[in-house]
Amino acid sequence: EAGAKEVHMRISSPPFKFPCFYGIDISTRSELMAANHTVEEMSDLIGADSLGFLSIPSLIKAISVKGGADYPNGGLTVAYFDGKYPTPLYDY
């Protein structure tokens, strides 16, 4: 309608697929679009011709936390993207 021939969307983070148990109120995967749909499905759902996300290594490189090179994932928690939490999770 606005005259665009194509719509290509790029997201400046990796797909958010896993819940946050460290303070953000997202406690289930059912709340997360990327946890339940492929990139192609999400692209179709939002009406874009293509959809792309930043990779985890690119996110770590872009943020570049001071002293982060001494720690896994550059000192960042990337569990929301890869499901590998830095601390054990318990059922309460």
CSV table of N, CA and C in Angstrom, one decimal:
chain,number,residue,atom,x,y,z
A,1,GLU,N,0.8,-1.2,0.0
A,1,GLU,CA,0.0,0.0,0.0
A,1,GLU,C,0.9,1.3,0.0
A,2,ALA,N,2.0,1.2,0.6
A,2,ALA,CA,2.9,2.4,0.7
A,2,ALA,C,3.8,2.5,-0.5
A,3,GLY,N,3.7,1.6,-1.4
A,3,GLY,CA,4.6,1.6,-2.6
A,3,GLY,C,5.8,0.8,-2.5
A,4,ALA,N,6.1,0.1,-1.4
A,4,ALA,CA,7.2,-0.8,-1.3
A,4,ALA,C,7.0,-2.0,-2.1
A,5,LYS,N,8.0,-2.4,-2.9
A,5,LYS,CA,7.9,-3.6,-3.7
A,5,LYS,C,8.3,-4.9,-2.9
A,6,GLU,N,9.2,-4.7,-1.9
A,6,GLU,CA,9.5,-5.8,-1.0
A,6,GLU,C,9.8,-5.2,0.4
A,7,VAL,N,9.7,-6.1,1.4
A,7,VAL,CA,10.0,-5.8,2.7
A,7,VAL,C,11.0,-6.8,3.3
A,8,HIS,N,12.1,-6.3,3.7
A,8,HIS,CA,13.2,-7.2,4.3
A,8,HIS,C,13.5,-6.7,5.7
A,9,MET,N,13.2,-7.6,6.7
A,9,MET,CA,13.4,-7.2,8.1
A,9,MET,C,14.6,-7.8,8.6
A,10,ARG,N,15.5,-7.0,9.4
A,10,ARG,CA,16.6,-7.5,10.1
A,10,ARG,C,16.5,-7.1,11.5
A,11,ILE,N,16.8,-8.1,12.4
A,11,ILE,CA,16.7,-7.9,13.8
A,11,ILE,C,18.1,-7.9,14.4
A,12,SER,N,18.4,-6.9,15.2
A,12,SER,CA,19.7,-6.7,15.7
A,12,SER,C,20.0,-7.5,17.0
A,13,SER,N,19.5,-8.7,17.0
A,13,SER,CA,19.8,-9.7,18.1
A,13,SER,C,19.6,-11.1,17.5
A,14,PRO,N,20.1,-12.1,18.1
A,14,PRO,CA,19.7,-13.5,17.7
A,14,PRO,C,18.3,-13.7,18.1
A,15,PRO,N,17.6,-14.7,17.5
A,15,PRO,CA,16.2,-15.1,17.9
A,15,PRO,C,16.1,-15.4,19.4
A,16,PHE,N,15.2,-14.8,20.1
A,16,PHE,CA,15.0,-15.0,21.5
A,16,PHE,C,14.1,-16.2,21.6
A,17,LYS,N,14.7,-17.4,22.0
A,17,LYS,CA,14.0,-18.6,22.0
A,17,LYS,C,13.7,-19.3,23.4
A,18,PHE,N,14.4,-18.8,24.4
A,18,PHE,CA,14.4,-19.4,25.7
A,18,PHE,C,14.0,-18.4,26.8
A,19,PRO,N,13.3,-18.9,27.8
A,19,PRO,CA,12.8,-17.9,28.9
A,19,PRO,C,14.0,-17.3,29.6
A,20,CYS,N,13.7,-16.2,30.3
A,20,CYS,CA,14.6,-15.6,31.2
A,20,CYS,C,14.2,-15.8,32.6
A,21,PHE,N,15.1,-16.4,33.3
A,21,PHE,CA,14.9,-16.7,34.8
A,21,PHE,C,15.7,-15.8,35.7
A,22,TYR,N,16.2,-14.7,35.1
A,22,TYR,CA,17.1,-13.9,35.9
A,22,TYR,C,16.5,-12.5,36.0
A,23,GLY,N,15.2,-12.3,35.8
A,23,GLY,CA,14.7,-11.0,36.1
A,23,GLY,C,13.7,-10.4,35.1
A,24,ILE,N,13.8,-10.8,33.8
A,24,ILE,CA,12.8,-10.4,32.8
A,24,ILE,C,11.6,-11.3,32.9
A,25,ASP,N,10.4,-10.7,32.9
A,25,ASP,CA,9.2,-11.5,33.1
A,25,ASP,C,8.8,-12.3,31.8
A,26,ILE,N,9.7,-13.2,31.4
A,26,ILE,CA,9.4,-14.1,30.3
A,26,ILE,C,9.7,-15.5,30.8
A,27,SER,N,8.7,-16.2,31.3
A,27,SER,CA,9.0,-17.5,32.0
A,27,SER,C,8.7,-18.8,31.2
A,28,THR,N,8.1,-18.6,30.0
A,28,THR,CA,7.8,-19.8,29.2
A,28,THR,C,8.1,-19.6,27.8
A,29,ARG,N,8.4,-20.7,27.1
A,29,ARG,CA,8.7,-20.6,25.7
A,29,ARG,C,7.5,-20.3,24.8
A,30,SER,N,6.3,-20.5,25.4
A,30,SER,CA,5.1,-20.2,24.6
A,30,SER,C,4.9,-18.8,24.4
A,31,GLU,N,5.6,-17.9,25.1
A,31,GLU,CA,5.5,-16.5,25.0
A,31,GLU,C,6.4,-15.9,23.9
A,32,LEU,N,7.3,-16.8,23.4
A,32,LEU,CA,8.3,-16.4,22.5
A,32,LEU,C,8.1,-16.9,21.0
A,33,MET,N,8.0,-15.9,20.1
A,33,MET,CA,7.7,-16.3,18.7
A,33,MET,C,8.8,-17.2,18.1
A,34,ALA,N,10.0,-16.9,18.4
A,34,ALA,CA,11.1,-17.6,17.8
A,34,ALA,C,11.3,-19.0,18.4
A,35,ALA,N,10.7,-19.2,19.5
A,35,ALA,CA,10.7,-20.6,20.2
A,35,ALA,C,9.7,-21.5,19.5
A,36,ASN,N,8.8,-21.0,18.8
A,36,ASN,CA,7.7,-21.8,18.2
A,36,ASN,C,7.6,-21.7,16.7
A,37,HIS,N,8.4,-20.9,16.1
A,37,HIS,CA,8.3,-20.8,14.6
A,37,HIS,C,9.7,-20.8,14.0
A,38,THR,N,9.8,-21.2,12.8
A,38,THR,CA,11.1,-21.1,12.0
A,38,THR,C,11.2,-19.6,11.6
A,39,VAL,N,12.3,-19.3,11.1
A,39,VAL,CA,12.5,-17.9,10.6
A,39,VAL,C,11.6,-17.7,9.4
A,40,GLU,N,11.5,-18.7,8.6
A,40,GLU,CA,10.6,-18.5,7.4
A,40,GLU,C,9.1,-18.3,7.9
A,41,GLU,N,8.7,-19.1,8.9
A,41,GLU,CA,7.3,-19.0,9.4
A,41,GLU,C,7.1,-17.6,10.0
A,42,MET,N,8.1,-17.1,10.7
A,42,MET,CA,8.0,-15.7,11.3
A,42,MET,C,7.9,-14.7,10.2
A,43,SER,N,8.7,-14.9,9.2
A,43,SER,CA,8.7,-13.9,8.1
A,43,SER,C,7.3,-13.9,7.4
A,44,ASP,N,6.7,-15.0,7.2
A,44,ASP,CA,5.4,-15.1,6.7
A,44,ASP,C,4.3,-14.4,7.6
A,45,LEU,N,4.5,-14.7,8.9
A,45,LEU,CA,3.5,-14.2,9.9
A,45,LEU,C,3.5,-12.6,9.9
A,46,ILE,N,4.7,-12.0,9.7
A,46,ILE,CA,4.8,-10.6,9.8
A,46,ILE,C,4.6,-9.9,8.4
A,47,GLY,N,4.5,-10.8,7.4
A,47,GLY,CA,4.3,-10.2,6.0
A,47,GLY,C,5.6,-9.7,5.4
A,48,ALA,N,6.8,-10.2,5.8
A,48,ALA,CA,8.0,-9.7,5.2
A,48,ALA,C,8.5,-10.7,4.1
A,49,ASP,N,9.2,-10.2,3.1
A,49,ASP,CA,9.8,-11.0,2.1
A,49,ASP,C,11.0,-11.9,2.7
A,50,SER,N,11.7,-11.3,3.6
A,50,SER,CA,12.7,-12.0,4.3
A,50,SER,C,12.9,-11.5,5.7
A,51,LEU,N,13.5,-12.3,6.5
A,51,LEU,CA,13.7,-12.0,7.9
A,51,LEU,C,15.1,-12.5,8.3
A,52,GLY,N,15.9,-11.7,8.9
A,52,GLY,CA,17.2,-12.1,9.4
A,52,GLY,C,17.5,-11.7,10.8
A,53,PHE,N,18.4,-12.4,11.4
A,53,PHE,CA,18.8,-12.1,12.8
A,53,PHE,C,20.3,-12.0,12.9
A,54,LEU,N,20.8,-11.3,13.9
A,54,LEU,CA,22.2,-11.2,14.2
A,54,LEU,C,22.6,-12.6,14.8
A,55,SER,N,23.8,-13.1,14.5
A,55,SER,CA,24.2,-14.3,15.1
A,55,SER,C,24.7,-14.1,16.5
A,56,ILE,N,24.8,-15.1,17.3
A,56,ILE,CA,25.3,-15.0,18.7
A,56,ILE,C,26.8,-14.5,18.7
A,57,PRO,N,27.7,-15.0,17.8
A,57,PRO,CA,29.1,-14.5,17.8
A,57,PRO,C,29.1,-13.0,17.4
A,58,SER,N,28.2,-12.6,16.4
A,58,SER,CA,28.2,-11.2,16.0
A,58,SER,C,27.7,-10.3,17.1
A,59,LEU,N,26.7,-10.8,17.9
A,59,LEU,CA,26.2,-10.0,19.1
A,59,LEU,C,27.4,-9.8,20.1
A,60,ILE,N,28.1,-10.9,20.4
A,60,ILE,CA,29.2,-10.8,21.4
A,60,ILE,C,30.2,-9.8,20.9
A,61,LYS,N,30.6,-9.9,19.6
A,61,LYS,CA,31.6,-9.0,19.0
A,61,LYS,C,31.1,-7.5,19.0
A,62,ALA,N,29.8,-7.3,18.7
A,62,ALA,CA,29.3,-6.0,18.6
A,62,ALA,C,29.2,-5.3,20.0
A,63,ILE,N,28.9,-6.1,21.1
A,63,ILE,CA,28.8,-5.5,22.4
A,63,ILE,C,30.2,-5.3,23.0
A,64,SER,N,31.0,-6.3,22.8
A,64,SER,CA,32.4,-6.2,23.3
A,64,SER,C,32.6,-5.6,24.7
A,65,VAL,N,32.1,-6.4,25.7
A,65,VAL,CA,32.2,-6.0,27.1
A,65,VAL,C,33.7,-5.9,27.5
A,66,LYS,N,34.0,-4.8,28.2
A,66,LYS,CA,35.4,-4.6,28.7
A,66,LYS,C,35.8,-5.8,29.6
A,67,GLY,N,36.9,-6.4,29.3
A,67,GLY,CA,37.4,-7.6,30.0
A,67,GLY,C,36.6,-8.9,29.7
A,68,GLY,N,35.7,-8.8,28.8
A,68,GLY,CA,34.8,-9.9,28.5
A,68,GLY,C,35.5,-11.1,27.8
A,69,ALA,N,36.7,-10.8,27.2
A,69,ALA,CA,37.4,-11.9,26.5
A,69,ALA,C,37.9,-12.9,27.5
A,70,ASP,N,37.9,-12.6,28.8
A,70,ASP,CA,38.4,-13.6,29.8
A,70,ASP,C,37.2,-14.5,30.2
A,71,TYR,N,36.0,-14.3,29.7
A,71,TYR,CA,34.9,-15.1,30.2
A,71,TYR,C,34.1,-15.7,29.0
A,72,PRO,N,33.4,-16.8,29.3
A,72,PRO,CA,32.6,-17.4,28.2
A,72,PRO,C,31.6,-16.4,27.6
A,73,ASN,N,31.4,-16.5,26.3
A,73,ASN,CA,30.5,-15.6,25.6
A,73,ASN,C,30.8,-14.2,25.8
A,74,GLY,N,32.1,-13.8,26.0
A,74,GLY,CA,32.5,-12.4,26.1
A,74,GLY,C,31.9,-11.8,27.4
A,75,GLY,N,31.5,-12.6,28.4
A,75,GLY,CA,30.9,-12.0,29.6
A,75,GLY,C,29.4,-11.8,29.5
A,76,LEU,N,28.8,-12.2,28.4
A,76,LEU,CA,27.4,-12.0,28.2
A,76,LEU,C,26.6,-13.3,28.5
A,77,THR,N,25.4,-13.1,29.0
A,77,THR,CA,24.5,-14.3,29.1
A,77,THR,C,23.7,-14.4,27.8
A,78,VAL,N,23.9,-15.5,27.1
A,78,VAL,CA,23.3,-15.7,25.8
A,78,VAL,C,22.3,-16.8,25.9
A,79,ALA,N,21.9,-17.2,27.1
A,79,ALA,CA,21.0,-18.4,27.3
A,79,ALA,C,19.7,-18.2,26.6
A,80,TYR,N,19.3,-17.0,26.5
A,80,TYR,CA,17.9,-16.7,25.9
A,80,TYR,C,17.9,-17.0,24.4
A,81,PHE,N,19.1,-17.1,23.8
A,81,PHE,CA,19.3,-17.4,22.4
A,81,PHE,C,19.7,-18.9,22.2
A,82,ASP,N,20.5,-19.5,23.1
A,82,ASP,CA,20.9,-20.8,22.8
A,82,ASP,C,20.5,-21.9,23.8
A,83,GLY,N,19.8,-21.4,24.9
A,83,GLY,CA,19.3,-22.4,25.9
A,83,GLY,C,20.3,-22.9,26.9
A,84,LYS,N,21.6,-22.4,26.8
A,84,LYS,CA,22.6,-22.9,27.7
A,84,LYS,C,22.8,-21.8,28.8
A,85,TYR,N,22.1,-22.1,29.9
A,85,TYR,CA,22.1,-21.2,31.1
A,85,TYR,C,23.4,-21.3,31.9
A,86,PRO,N,23.9,-20.2,32.4
A,86,PRO,CA,25.2,-20.2,33.1
A,86,PRO,C,25.1,-20.8,34.5
A,87,THR,N,23.9,-20.9,35.0
A,87,THR,CA,23.7,-21.5,36.3
A,87,THR,C,22.7,-22.6,36.3
A,88,PRO,N,22.7,-23.6,37.2
A,88,PRO,CA,21.7,-24.6,37.1
A,88,PRO,C,20.3,-24.1,37.3
A,89,LEU,N,19.3,-24.7,36.7
A,89,LEU,CA,17.9,-24.3,36.8
A,89,LEU,C,17.2,-25.4,37.6
A,90,TYR,N,16.4,-25.0,38.6
A,90,TYR,CA,15.7,-25.9,39.4
A,90,TYR,C,14.2,-25.8,39.3
A,91,ASP,N,13.5,-26.9,39.5
A,91,ASP,CA,12.1,-26.8,39.6
A,91,ASP,C,11.7,-26.5,41.0
A,92,TYR,N,10.9,-25.5,41.1
A,92,TYR,CA,10.4,-25.1,42.5
A,92,TYR,C,8.9,-25.3,42.6
